[in-house]
PDB file of C-alpha atoms and ligand atoms in Angstrom:
ATOM      1  CA  UNK A   1      64.657 -70.867 -94.840  1.00 45.00           C
ATOM      2  CA  UNK A   2      67.222 -68.917 -92.833  1.00 45.00           C
ATOM      3  CA  UNK A   3      68.208 -65.383 -93.712  1.00 48.00           C
ATOM      4  CA  UNK A   4      71.197 -63.253 -92.931  1.00 50.00           C
ATOM      5  CA  UNK A   5      70.840 -59.894 -94.544  1.00 49.00           C
ATOM      6  CA  UNK A   6      71.672 -56.255 -94.375  1.00 46.00           C
ATOM      7  CA  UNK A   7      68.938 -53.886 -93.214  1.00 51.00           C
ATOM      8  CA  UNK A   8      68.368 -52.316 -96.648  1.00 57.00           C
ATOM      9  CA  UNK A   9      64.774 -52.741 -97.923  1.00 68.00           C
ATOM     10  CA  UNK A  10      65.813 -53.889-101.379  1.00 88.00           C
ATOM     11  CA  UNK A  11      68.995 -55.874-101.078  1.00 95.00           C
ATOM     12  CA  UNK A  12      70.146 -57.977-104.013  1.00 97.00           C
ATOM     13  CA  UNK A  13      69.100 -61.567-103.317  1.00 98.00           C
ATOM     14  CA  UNK A  14      71.377 -64.615-103.293  1.00 98.00           C
ATOM     15  CA  UNK A  15      70.866 -68.124-101.909  1.00 98.00           C
ATOM     16  CA  UNK A  16      72.334 -71.578-101.589  1.00 98.00           C
ATOM     17  CA  UNK A  17      70.232 -74.550-102.693  1.00 98.00           C
ATOM     18  CA  UNK A  18      70.873 -77.958-101.177  1.00 98.00           C
ATOM     19  CA  UNK A  19      69.230 -80.875 -99.397  1.00 98.00           C
ATOM     20  CA  UNK A  20      69.926 -80.996 -96.506  1.00 96.00           C
ATOM     21  CA  UNK A  21      70.969 -77.371 -96.073  1.00 97.00           C
ATOM     22  CA  UNK A  22      70.236 -76.414 -92.453  1.00 93.00           C
ATOM     23  CA  UNK A  23      73.888 -76.618 -91.359  1.00 92.00           C
ATOM     24  CA  UNK A  24      75.318 -74.697 -94.323  1.00 95.00           C
ATOM     25  CA  UNK A  25      77.935 -72.131 -93.352  1.00 96.00           C
ATOM     26  CA  UNK A  26      77.448 -70.196 -96.593  1.00 97.00           C
ATOM     27  CA  UNK A  27      75.041 -67.546 -95.172  1.00 97.00           C
ATOM     28  CA  UNK A  28      77.575 -66.761 -92.446  1.00 96.00           C
ATOM     29  CA  UNK A  29      80.498 -66.371 -94.811  1.00 97.00           C
ATOM     30  CA  UNK A  30      78.590 -64.365 -97.419  1.00 98.00           C
ATOM     31  CA  UNK A  31      77.215 -62.068 -94.700  1.00 97.00           C
ATOM     32  CA  UNK A  32      80.814 -61.534 -93.577  1.00 97.00           C
ATOM     33  CA  UNK A  33      81.947 -60.812 -97.159  1.00 98.00           C
ATOM     34  CA  UNK A  34      79.026 -58.395 -97.703  1.00 98.00           C
ATOM     35  CA  UNK A  35      79.775 -56.502 -94.507  1.00 97.00           C
ATOM     36  CA  UNK A  36      83.481 -56.337 -95.252  1.00 97.00           C
ATOM     37  CA  UNK A  37      82.975 -55.026 -98.808  1.00 97.00           C
ATOM     38  CA  UNK A  38      79.846 -52.958 -98.021  1.00 96.00           C
ATOM     39  CA  UNK A  39      77.596 -54.770-100.479  1.00 97.00           C
ATOM     40  CA  UNK A  40      73.832 -54.410-100.042  1.00 96.00           C
ATOM     41  CA  UNK A  41      72.681 -58.000-100.367  1.00 97.00           C
ATOM     42  CA  UNK A  42      70.980 -60.866 -98.590  1.00 97.00           C
ATOM     43  CA  UNK A  43      71.921 -64.537 -98.734  1.00 98.00           C
ATOM     44  CA  UNK A  44      69.521 -67.280 -97.685  1.00 97.00           C
ATOM     45  CA  UNK A  45      69.459 -71.079 -97.576  1.00 98.00           C
ATOM     46  CA  UNK A  46      66.771 -73.048 -99.360  1.00 98.00           C
ATOM     47  CA  UNK A  47      66.126 -76.751 -98.906  1.00 98.00           C
ATOM     48  CA  UNK A  48      64.981 -77.903-102.355  1.00 98.00           C
ATOM     49  CA  UNK A  49      63.068 -81.120-103.065  1.00 98.00           C
ATOM     50  CA  UNK A  50      65.351 -83.589-104.796  1.00 97.00           C
ATOM     51  CA  UNK A  51      63.424 -83.603-108.110  1.00 97.00           C
ATOM     52  CA  UNK A  52      62.630 -79.902-108.115  1.00 98.00           C
ATOM     53  CA  UNK A  53      65.904 -78.094-108.706  1.00 98.00           C
ATOM     54  CA  UNK A  54      64.936 -76.457-112.030  1.00 98.00           C
ATOM     55  CA  UNK A  55      61.528 -75.378-110.719  1.00 98.00           C
ATOM     56  CA  UNK A  56      63.041 -73.830-107.597  1.00 98.00           C
ATOM     57  CA  UNK A  57      65.811 -72.127-109.595  1.00 98.00           C
ATOM     58  CA  UNK A  58      63.242 -70.714-112.080  1.00 98.00           C
ATOM     59  CA  UNK A  59      61.196 -69.319-109.208  1.00 98.00           C
ATOM     60  CA  UNK A  60      64.270 -67.799-107.606  1.00 98.00           C
ATOM     61  CA  UNK A  61      65.570 -66.062-110.733  1.00 98.00           C
ATOM     62  CA  UNK A  62      62.124 -65.087-112.088  1.00 97.00           C
ATOM     63  CA  UNK A  63      61.481 -63.501-108.695  1.00 97.00           C
ATOM     64  CA  UNK A  64      64.522 -61.270-109.113  1.00 97.00           C
ATOM     65  CA  UNK A  65      67.187 -63.438-107.450  1.00 98.00           C
ATOM     66  CA  UNK A  66      70.688 -62.480-108.574  1.00 98.00           C
ATOM     67  CA  UNK A  67      72.767 -65.577-107.940  1.00 98.00           C
ATOM     68  CA  UNK A  68      72.810 -69.064-106.466  1.00 98.00           C
ATOM     69  CA  UNK A  69      75.294 -71.353-104.859  1.00 98.00           C
ATOM     70  CA  UNK A  70      74.464 -74.999-105.316  1.00 98.00           C
ATOM     71  CA  UNK A  71      75.536 -77.843-103.082  1.00 97.00           C
ATOM     72  CA  UNK A  72      74.851 -81.560-102.580  1.00 95.00           C
ATOM     73  CA  UNK A  73      72.965 -83.161-104.302  1.00 97.00           C
ATOM     74  CA  UNK A  74      72.298 -80.543-107.016  1.00 98.00           C
ATOM     75  CA  UNK A  75      75.631 -79.743-108.693  1.00 97.00           C
ATOM     76  CA  UNK A  76      74.827 -81.861-111.753  1.00 97.00           C
ATOM     77  CA  UNK A  77      71.261 -80.430-111.931  1.00 98.00           C
ATOM     78  CA  UNK A  78      72.798 -76.968-111.894  1.00 98.00           C
ATOM     79  CA  UNK A  79      75.226 -78.012-114.635  1.00 98.00           C
ATOM     80  CA  UNK A  80      72.238 -79.067-116.773  1.00 98.00           C
ATOM     81  CA  UNK A  81      70.242 -75.950-115.840  1.00 98.00           C
ATOM     82  CA  UNK A  82      72.891 -73.488-117.028  1.00 98.00           C
ATOM     83  CA  UNK A  83      72.600 -72.123-120.584  1.00 98.00           C
ATOM     84  CA  UNK A  84      76.325 -71.349-120.695  1.00 98.00           C
ATOM     85  CA  UNK A  85      79.182 -72.919-118.761  1.00 98.00           C
ATOM     86  CA  UNK A  86      82.579 -71.559-117.814  1.00 98.00           C
ATOM     87  CA  UNK A  87      85.521 -73.677-118.962  1.00 96.00           C
ATOM     88  CA  UNK A  88      86.246 -74.735-115.401  1.00 96.00           C
ATOM     89  CA  UNK A  89      82.623 -75.823-114.873  1.00 98.00           C
ATOM     90  CA  UNK A  90      82.763 -77.891-118.077  1.00 97.00           C
ATOM     91  CA  UNK A  91      85.947 -79.584-116.916  1.00 96.00           C
ATOM     92  CA  UNK A  92      84.559 -80.158-113.409  1.00 97.00           C
ATOM     93  CA  UNK A  93      81.330 -81.596-114.850  1.00 97.00           C
ATOM     94  CA  UNK A  94      79.459 -79.785-112.095  1.00 98.00           C
ATOM     95  CA  UNK A  95      78.204 -76.295-111.213  1.00 98.00           C
ATOM     96  CA  UNK A  96      78.230 -74.694-107.764  1.00 98.00           C
ATOM     97  CA  UNK A  97      77.517 -71.097-108.846  1.00 98.00           C
ATOM     98  CA  UNK A  98      74.725 -69.730-111.065  1.00 98.00           C
ATOM     99  CA  UNK A  99      74.060 -66.168-112.189  1.00 98.00           C
ATOM    100  CA  UNK A 100      72.896 -64.264-115.238  1.00 97.00           C
ATOM    101  CA  UNK A 101      75.671 -62.822-117.351  1.00 96.00           C
ATOM    102  CA  UNK A 102      74.480 -60.674-120.267  1.00 94.00           C
ATOM    103  CA  UNK A 103      71.061 -62.221-119.626  1.00 95.00           C
ATOM    104  CA  UNK A 104      72.385 -65.757-120.098  1.00 98.00           C
ATOM    105  CA  UNK A 105      72.106 -68.222-117.188  1.00 98.00           C
ATOM    106  CA  UNK A 106      75.757 -68.994-116.557  1.00 98.00           C
ATOM    107  CA  UNK A 107      77.078 -71.965-114.583  1.00 98.00           C
ATOM    108  CA  UNK A 108      80.478 -71.772-112.927  1.00 98.00           C
ATOM    109  CA  UNK A 109      82.448 -73.979-110.586  1.00 98.00           C
ATOM    110  CA  UNK A 110      84.504 -72.201-107.944  1.00 98.00           C
ATOM    111  CA  UNK A 111      85.503 -75.257-105.866  1.00 98.00           C
ATOM    112  CA  UNK A 112      88.838 -75.823-107.597  1.00 98.00           C
ATOM    113  CA  UNK A 113      90.006 -72.226-107.585  1.00 98.00           C
ATOM    114  CA  UNK A 114      88.798 -72.008-103.983  1.00 98.00           C
ATOM    115  CA  UNK A 115      91.011 -74.953-103.082  1.00 98.00           C
ATOM    116  CA  UNK A 116      94.008 -73.522-104.920  1.00 98.00           C
ATOM    117  CA  UNK A 117      93.666 -70.049-103.389  1.00 98.00           C
ATOM    118  CA  UNK A 118      93.382 -71.491 -99.889  1.00 98.00           C
ATOM    119  CA  UNK A 119      96.449 -73.663-100.435  1.00 98.00           C
ATOM    120  CA  UNK A 120      98.683 -71.185-102.244  1.00 98.00           C
ATOM    121  CA  UNK A 121      97.576 -67.857-100.759  1.00 97.00           C
ATOM    122  CA  UNK A 122      96.240 -68.563 -97.256  1.00 97.00           C
ATOM    123  CA  UNK A 123      98.500 -71.503 -96.400  1.00 98.00           C
ATOM    124  CA  UNK A 124     101.444 -70.461 -98.569  1.00 97.00           C
ATOM    125  CA  UNK A 125     102.034 -73.959 -99.962  1.00 97.00           C
ATOM    126  CA  UNK A 126     103.268 -74.273-103.535  1.00 97.00           C
ATOM    127  CA  UNK A 127     101.693 -76.809-105.874  1.00 98.00           C
ATOM    128  CA  UNK A 128     104.070 -76.035-108.746  1.00 98.00           C
ATOM    129  CA  UNK A 129     106.863 -78.602-109.206  1.00 98.00           C
ATOM    130  CA  UNK A 130     105.454 -80.866-106.493  1.00 98.00           C
ATOM    131  CA  UNK A 131     104.543 -84.556-106.500  1.00 98.00           C
ATOM    132  CA  UNK A 132     100.933 -84.732-105.413  1.00 98.00           C
ATOM    133  CA  UNK A 133      98.942 -87.766-104.237  1.00 98.00           C
ATOM    134  CA  UNK A 134      95.166 -87.493-104.356  1.00 98.00           C
ATOM    135  CA  UNK A 135      93.001 -89.954-102.412  1.00 98.00           C
ATOM    136  CA  UNK A 136      89.564 -90.427-103.986  1.00 98.00           C
ATOM    137  CA  UNK A 137      88.099 -89.952-107.446  1.00 98.00           C
ATOM    138  CA  UNK A 138      84.590 -88.591-106.858  1.00 96.00           C
ATOM    139  CA  UNK A 139      82.966 -85.277-107.692  1.00 96.00           C
ATOM    140  CA  UNK A 140      85.018 -83.328-105.163  1.00 96.00           C
ATOM    141  CA  UNK A 141      88.266 -84.435-106.785  1.00 97.00           C
ATOM    142  CA  UNK A 142      87.029 -83.833-110.315  1.00 97.00           C
ATOM    143  CA  UNK A 143      86.144 -80.300-109.162  1.00 97.00           C
ATOM    144  CA  UNK A 144      89.690 -79.450-108.075  1.00 98.00           C
ATOM    145  CA  UNK A 145      91.794 -81.276-110.684  1.00 98.00           C
ATOM    146  CA  UNK A 146      91.721 -78.605-113.412  1.00 97.00           C
ATOM    147  CA  UNK A 147      92.902 -75.734-111.185  1.00 98.00           C
ATOM    148  CA  UNK A 148      95.451 -78.029-109.451  1.00 98.00           C
ATOM    149  CA  UNK A 149      96.988 -79.047-112.796  1.00 98.00           C
ATOM    150  CA  UNK A 150      97.082 -75.396-113.893  1.00 98.00           C
ATOM    151  CA  UNK A 151      99.597 -74.879-111.095  1.00 98.00           C
ATOM    152  CA  UNK A 152     101.930 -77.224-112.983  1.00 98.00           C
ATOM    153  CA  UNK A 153     102.793 -79.840-110.373  1.00 98.00           C
ATOM    154  CA  UNK A 154     105.491 -82.333-111.399  1.00 98.00           C
ATOM    155  CA  UNK A 155     103.018 -85.214-111.107  1.00 98.00           C
ATOM    156  CA  UNK A 156      99.566 -86.067-109.828  1.00 98.00           C
ATOM    157  CA  UNK A 157      98.701 -89.620-108.764  1.00 98.00           C
ATOM    158  CA  UNK A 158      95.035 -90.402-108.139  1.00 98.00           C
ATOM    159  CA  UNK A 159      94.434 -93.376-105.851  1.00 98.00           C
ATOM    160  CA  UNK A 160      90.930 -94.735-105.446  1.00 98.00           C
ATOM    161  CA  UNK A 161      89.140 -97.802-104.084  1.00 97.00           C
ATOM    162  CA  UNK A 162      87.424 -98.166-107.470  1.00 98.00           C
ATOM    163  CA  UNK A 163      90.412 -97.750-109.769  1.00 98.00           C
ATOM    164  CA  UNK A 164      88.229 -97.359-112.890  1.00 98.00           C
ATOM    165  CA  UNK A 165      86.910 -94.062-111.521  1.00 98.00           C
ATOM    166  CA  UNK A 166      90.459 -92.779-111.086  1.00 98.00           C
ATOM    167  CA  UNK A 167      91.227 -93.913-114.635  1.00 98.00           C
ATOM    168  CA  UNK A 168      88.204 -91.994-115.950  1.00 98.00           C
ATOM    169  CA  UNK A 169      89.546 -88.815-114.335  1.00 98.00           C
ATOM    170  CA  UNK A 170      92.950 -89.446-115.868  1.00 98.00           C
ATOM    171  CA  UNK A 171      91.276 -89.694-119.275  1.00 97.00           C
ATOM    172  CA  UNK A 172      89.507 -86.355-118.776  1.00 97.00           C
ATOM    173  CA  UNK A 173      92.594 -84.521-117.500  1.00 97.00           C
ATOM    174  CA  UNK A 174      95.484 -86.268-119.242  1.00 96.00           C
ATOM    175  CA  UNK A 175      95.936 -83.333-121.629  1.00 97.00           C
ATOM    176  CA  UNK A 176      96.394 -80.954-118.708  1.00 97.00           C
ATOM    177  CA  UNK A 177      99.416 -82.461-116.985  1.00 97.00           C
ATOM    178  CA  UNK A 178     101.312 -85.521-115.773  1.00 98.00           C
ATOM    179  CA  UNK A 179      98.568 -87.563-114.118  1.00 98.00           C
ATOM    180  CA  UNK A 180      98.032 -91.282-113.456  1.00 98.00           C
ATOM    181  CA  UNK A 181      95.693 -93.612-111.583  1.00 98.00           C
ATOM    182  CA  UNK A 182      96.333 -96.359-109.036  1.00 98.00           C
ATOM    183  CA  UNK A 183      94.763 -98.479-106.303  1.00 97.00           C
ATOM    184  CA  UNK A 184      95.694 -97.751-102.684  1.00 97.00           C
ATOM    185  CA  UNK A 185      97.898-100.815-102.282  1.00 94.00           C
ATOM    186  CA  UNK A 186      99.821-100.058-105.481  1.00 95.00           C
ATOM    187  CA  UNK A 187     100.858 -96.515-104.580  1.00 96.00           C
ATOM    188  CA  UNK A 188     104.606 -96.192-104.993  1.00 94.00           C
ATOM    189  CA  UNK A 189     107.033 -93.396-104.209  1.00 94.00           C
ATOM    190  CA  UNK A 190     106.719 -90.501-101.808  1.00 96.00           C
ATOM    191  CA  UNK A 191     104.782 -87.260-102.144  1.00 98.00           C
ATOM    192  CA  UNK A 192     105.162 -83.603-101.252  1.00 98.00           C
ATOM    193  CA  UNK A 193     101.426 -83.071-100.882  1.00 98.00           C
ATOM    194  CA  UNK A 194      98.638 -85.547-100.095  1.00 98.00           C
ATOM    195  CA  UNK A 195      95.031 -84.438-100.613  1.00 98.00           C
ATOM    196  CA  UNK A 196      92.121 -86.426 -99.200  1.00 98.00           C
ATOM    197  CA  UNK A 197      88.918 -86.266-101.235  1.00 97.00           C
ATOM    198  CA  UNK A 198      87.329 -89.518-100.091  1.00 97.00           C
ATOM    199  CA  UNK A 199      84.232 -89.510 -97.964  1.00 93.00           C
ATOM    200  CA  UNK A 200      85.537 -92.601 -96.149  1.00 90.00           C
ATOM    201  CA  UNK A 201      85.959 -90.638 -92.919  1.00 86.00           C
ATOM    202  CA  UNK A 202      82.244 -89.825 -92.889  1.00 85.00           C
ATOM    203  CA  UNK A 203      81.636 -93.565 -92.620  1.00 86.00           C
ATOM    204  CA  UNK A 204      84.224 -93.871 -89.845  1.00 86.00           C
ATOM    205  CA  UNK A 205      86.779 -95.649 -91.998  1.00 88.00           C
ATOM    206  CA  UNK A 206      89.919 -94.708 -93.869  1.00 89.00           C
ATOM    207  CA  UNK A 207      91.774 -96.549 -96.633  1.00 92.00           C
ATOM    208  CA  UNK A 208      94.837 -98.552 -95.628  1.00 90.00           C
ATOM    209  CA  UNK A 209      97.841 -96.685 -97.085  1.00 92.00           C
ATOM    210  CA  UNK A 210     101.403 -97.895 -97.640  1.00 89.00           C
ATOM    211  CA  UNK A 211     104.026 -96.662 -95.136  1.00 85.00           C
ATOM    212  CA  UNK A 212     106.509 -93.953 -96.062  1.00 88.00           C
ATOM    213  CA  UNK A 213     104.194 -92.072 -98.429  1.00 94.00           C
ATOM    214  CA  UNK A 214     105.342 -88.677 -97.251  1.00 95.00           C
ATOM    215  CA  UNK A 215     108.456 -86.949 -98.535  1.00 92.00           C
ATOM    216  CA  UNK A 216     110.409 -84.601 -96.246  1.00 90.00           C
ATOM    217  CA  UNK A 217     108.510 -81.393 -95.391  1.00 92.00           C
ATOM    218  CA  UNK A 218     105.305 -82.848 -96.816  1.00 96.00           C
ATOM    219  CA  UNK A 219     101.868 -81.270 -96.526  1.00 98.00           C
ATOM    220  CA  UNK A 220      98.452 -82.903 -96.123  1.00 98.00           C
ATOM    221  CA  UNK A 221      95.092 -81.306 -96.957  1.00 98.00           C
ATOM    222  CA  UNK A 222      91.680 -82.808 -96.211  1.00 98.00           C
ATOM    223  CA  UNK A 223      88.880 -81.449 -98.426  1.00 97.00           C
ATOM    224  CA  UNK A 224      86.552 -82.344 -95.530  1.00 95.00           C
ATOM    225  CA  UNK A 225      86.500 -80.434 -92.274  1.00 94.00           C
ATOM    226  CA  UNK A 226      85.174 -81.161 -88.820  1.00 92.00           C
ATOM    227  CA  UNK A 227      85.237 -79.735 -85.314  1.00 92.00           C
ATOM    228  CA  UNK A 228      87.867 -82.270 -84.284  1.00 92.00           C
ATOM    229  CA  UNK A 229      90.583 -83.991 -86.322  1.00 94.00           C
ATOM    230  CA  UNK A 230      89.275 -86.064 -89.239  1.00 94.00           C
ATOM    231  CA  UNK A 231      90.653 -89.584 -89.656  1.00 94.00           C
ATOM    232  CA  UNK A 232      92.853 -88.299 -92.486  1.00 96.00           C
ATOM    233  CA  UNK A 233      94.232 -85.479 -90.332  1.00 96.00           C
ATOM    234  CA  UNK A 234      94.947 -88.048 -87.602  1.00 95.00           C
ATOM    235  CA  UNK A 235      96.790 -90.160 -90.187  1.00 95.00           C
ATOM    236  CA  UNK A 236      98.754 -87.083 -91.363  1.00 96.00           C
ATOM    237  CA  UNK A 237      99.803 -86.231 -87.807  1.00 96.00           C
ATOM    238  CA  UNK A 238     100.821 -89.816 -87.068  1.00 94.00           C
ATOM    239  CA  UNK A 239     102.784 -89.939 -90.326  1.00 94.00           C
ATOM    240  CA  UNK A 240     104.822 -86.872 -89.424  1.00 93.00           C
ATOM    241  CA  UNK A 241     103.411 -84.409 -91.957  1.00 95.00           C
ATOM    242  CA  UNK A 242     104.768 -80.918 -91.309  1.00 92.00           C
ATOM    243  CA  UNK A 243     101.884 -78.906 -92.728  1.00 97.00           C
ATOM    244  CA  UNK A 244      98.293 -79.984 -92.209  1.00 98.00           C
ATOM    245  CA  UNK A 245      95.006 -78.296 -93.124  1.00 98.00           C
ATOM    246  CA  UNK A 246      91.357 -79.181 -93.510  1.00 97.00           C
ATOM    247  CA  UNK A 247      88.741 -77.957 -95.994  1.00 97.00           C
ATOM    248  CA  UNK A 248      87.270 -75.072 -94.021  1.00 98.00           C
ATOM    249  CA  UNK A 249      89.540 -72.679 -95.900  1.00 98.00           C
ATOM    250  CA  UNK A 250      88.481 -74.147 -99.236  1.00 98.00           C
ATOM    251  CA  UNK A 251      84.835 -73.669 -98.256  1.00 98.00           C
ATOM    252  CA  UNK A 252      85.426 -69.980 -97.550  1.00 98.00           C
ATOM    253  CA  UNK A 253      87.556 -69.462-100.680  1.00 98.00           C
ATOM    254  CA  UNK A 254      85.075 -71.107-103.064  1.00 98.00           C
ATOM    255  CA  UNK A 255      82.475 -68.767-101.559  1.00 98.00           C
ATOM    256  CA  UNK A 256      84.799 -65.806-102.062  1.00 98.00           C
ATOM    257  CA  UNK A 257      85.216 -66.692-105.733  1.00 98.00           C
ATOM    258  CA  UNK A 258      81.424 -66.969-106.192  1.00 98.00           C
ATOM    259  CA  UNK A 259      81.062 -63.619-104.440  1.00 98.00           C
ATOM    260  CA  UNK A 260      83.632 -62.169-106.832  1.00 98.00           C
ATOM    261  CA  UNK A 261      81.722 -63.472-109.870  1.00 98.00           C
ATOM    262  CA  UNK A 262      78.511 -61.910-108.565  1.00 98.00           C
ATOM    263  CA  UNK A 263      79.769 -58.621-107.099  1.00 98.00           C
ATOM    264  CA  UNK A 264      83.053 -58.033-108.924  1.00 97.00           C
ATOM    265  CA  UNK A 265      84.913 -57.596-105.663  1.00 98.00           C
ATOM    266  CA  UNK A 266      87.089 -60.266-104.007  1.00 98.00           C
ATOM    267  CA  UNK A 267      86.702 -60.383-100.224  1.00 98.00           C
ATOM    268  CA  UNK A 268      89.403 -61.062 -97.674  1.00 97.00           C
ATOM    269  CA  UNK A 269      89.153 -64.701 -96.521  1.00 98.00           C
ATOM    270  CA  UNK A 270      91.682 -65.348 -93.726  1.00 97.00           C
ATOM    271  CA  UNK A 271      89.735 -63.636 -90.956  1.00 96.00           C
ATOM    272  CA  UNK A 272      86.482 -65.200 -92.124  1.00 97.00           C
ATOM    273  CA  UNK A 273      88.091 -68.656 -91.914  1.00 97.00           C
ATOM    274  CA  UNK A 274      89.334 -67.896 -88.395  1.00 96.00           C
ATOM    275  CA  UNK A 275      85.883 -66.726 -87.289  1.00 95.00           C
ATOM    276  CA  UNK A 276      84.214 -69.826 -88.717  1.00 95.00           C
ATOM    277  CA  UNK A 277      86.833 -72.019 -87.037  1.00 95.00           C
ATOM    278  CA  UNK A 278      86.055 -70.436 -83.663  1.00 92.00           C
ATOM    279  CA  UNK A 279      82.371 -71.177 -84.196  1.00 88.00           C
ATOM    280  CA  UNK A 280      82.606 -74.762 -85.465  1.00 88.00           C
TER     281      UNK A 280
HETATM  282  P1  ATR B 301      82.113 -86.427-103.534  1.00 75.91           P
HETATM  283  O1  ATR B 301      81.193 -85.666-104.456  1.00 75.91           O
HETATM  284  O2  ATR B 301      82.119 -85.908-102.123  1.00 75.91           O
HETATM  285  O3  ATR B 301      83.487 -86.577-104.096  1.00 75.91           O
HETATM  286  P2  ATR B 301      81.538 -89.106-104.353  1.00 75.91           P
HETATM  287  O4  ATR B 301      81.521 -88.666-105.753  1.00 75.91           O
HETATM  288  O5  ATR B 301      80.481 -90.044-103.860  1.00 75.91           O
HETATM  289  O6  ATR B 301      81.472 -87.876-103.360  1.00 75.91           O
HETATM  290  O7  ATR B 301      83.000 -89.731-104.048  1.00 75.91           O
HETATM  291  C1  ATR B 301      83.306 -90.304-102.806  1.00 75.91           C
HETATM  292  C2  ATR B 301      84.771 -90.761-102.824  1.00 75.91           C
HETATM  293  O8  ATR B 301      85.072 -91.339-101.548  1.00 75.91           O
HETATM  294  C3  ATR B 301      85.076 -91.834-103.860  1.00 75.91           C
HETATM  295  O9  ATR B 301      86.425 -91.706-104.267  1.00 75.91           O
HETATM  296  C4  ATR B 301      84.888 -93.117-103.048  1.00 75.91           C
HETATM  297  O10 ATR B 301      85.568 -94.239-103.545  1.00 75.91           O
HETATM  298  P3  ATR B 301      84.869 -95.174-104.665  1.00 75.91           P
HETATM  299  O11 ATR B 301      84.930 -94.369-105.956  1.00 75.91           O
HETATM  300  O12 ATR B 301      85.678 -96.391-104.700  1.00 75.91           O
HETATM  301  O13 ATR B 301      83.451 -95.374-104.195  1.00 75.91           O
HETATM  302  C5  ATR B 301      85.496 -92.689-101.739  1.00 75.91           C
HETATM  303  N1  ATR B 301      85.034 -93.504-100.596  1.00 75.91           N
HETATM  304  C6  ATR B 301      83.834 -93.444 -99.981  1.00 75.91           C
HETATM  305  N2  ATR B 301      83.798 -94.328 -98.948  1.00 75.91           N
HETATM  306  C7  ATR B 301      85.020 -94.958 -98.932  1.00 75.91           C
HETATM  307  C8  ATR B 301      85.607 -95.951 -98.099  1.00 75.91           C
HETATM  308  N3  ATR B 301      84.939 -96.473 -97.075  1.00 75.91           N
HETATM  309  N4  ATR B 301      86.878 -96.334 -98.371  1.00 75.91           N
HETATM  310  C9  ATR B 301      87.567 -95.792 -99.392  1.00 75.91           C
HETATM  311  N5  ATR B 301      87.065 -94.840-100.223  1.00 75.91           N
HETATM  312  C10 ATR B 301      85.803 -94.422 -99.986  1.00 75.91           C
END
């Protein structure tokens, strides 16, 4: 367990549960938020056994813990653990934030709003009235779709290797906007914004995409981030995208939204992103 805390003897306790968790940046960003907003709190990491999420969460909250972030592979366990779910957690089908609200264990999902605030506030890109292409149809994409559609883009096309998974997402979100599914080789048209949510790059590969996908002044956002350019970012640069970003900002902004749910104060994120970038 690693700890980053203030020096107060009785700080409010928060943690992130995951497995593996050693390289999590969450303690760094929450320590920065706490310092910036003068909150007396500590935030630790805890590597939880794969079958022991509920037991570990019980111990944490029964021991006085105030709130948890939850990362891979426990977001569905956290969804099942919560007694009440926010609307956005229900729609995402996953929980990354737990806390007691009026004594009820509440599960929230801040990934999608984190993505949208990074894109619209930190980067200054508009999602409204844009044609958006999304690559991938896994949990990460399901997490952002609700908040993305709330921005009222003109259209959202979800392309995935396994088209059925894209079609399942379309079924879940079809009431929320103009959204359709496709395979990579059947993508047609050009797009203002392309978002990568595949984990292909982690395996050193990237889907073959049709040429001329990008409209003029297009933007590309990779939900992943890395010290050097991801394969998607390389593709975006080679394709002439004018605005390119990776998911480090989303990571900080989802944390900021969790922090806001817990502490009722929304921290500044831009400088925290810059500091994390310098330390990648
Ligand atoms: P996450 O929670 O990070 O979204 P996930 O639910 O396992 O992880 O989803 C991974 C996504 O990356 C899926 O869209 C997956 O495509 P499939 O649904 O067809 O499996 C995509 N992906 C992973 N490896 C890929 C590869 N080598 N080429 C193309 N897509 C890949």
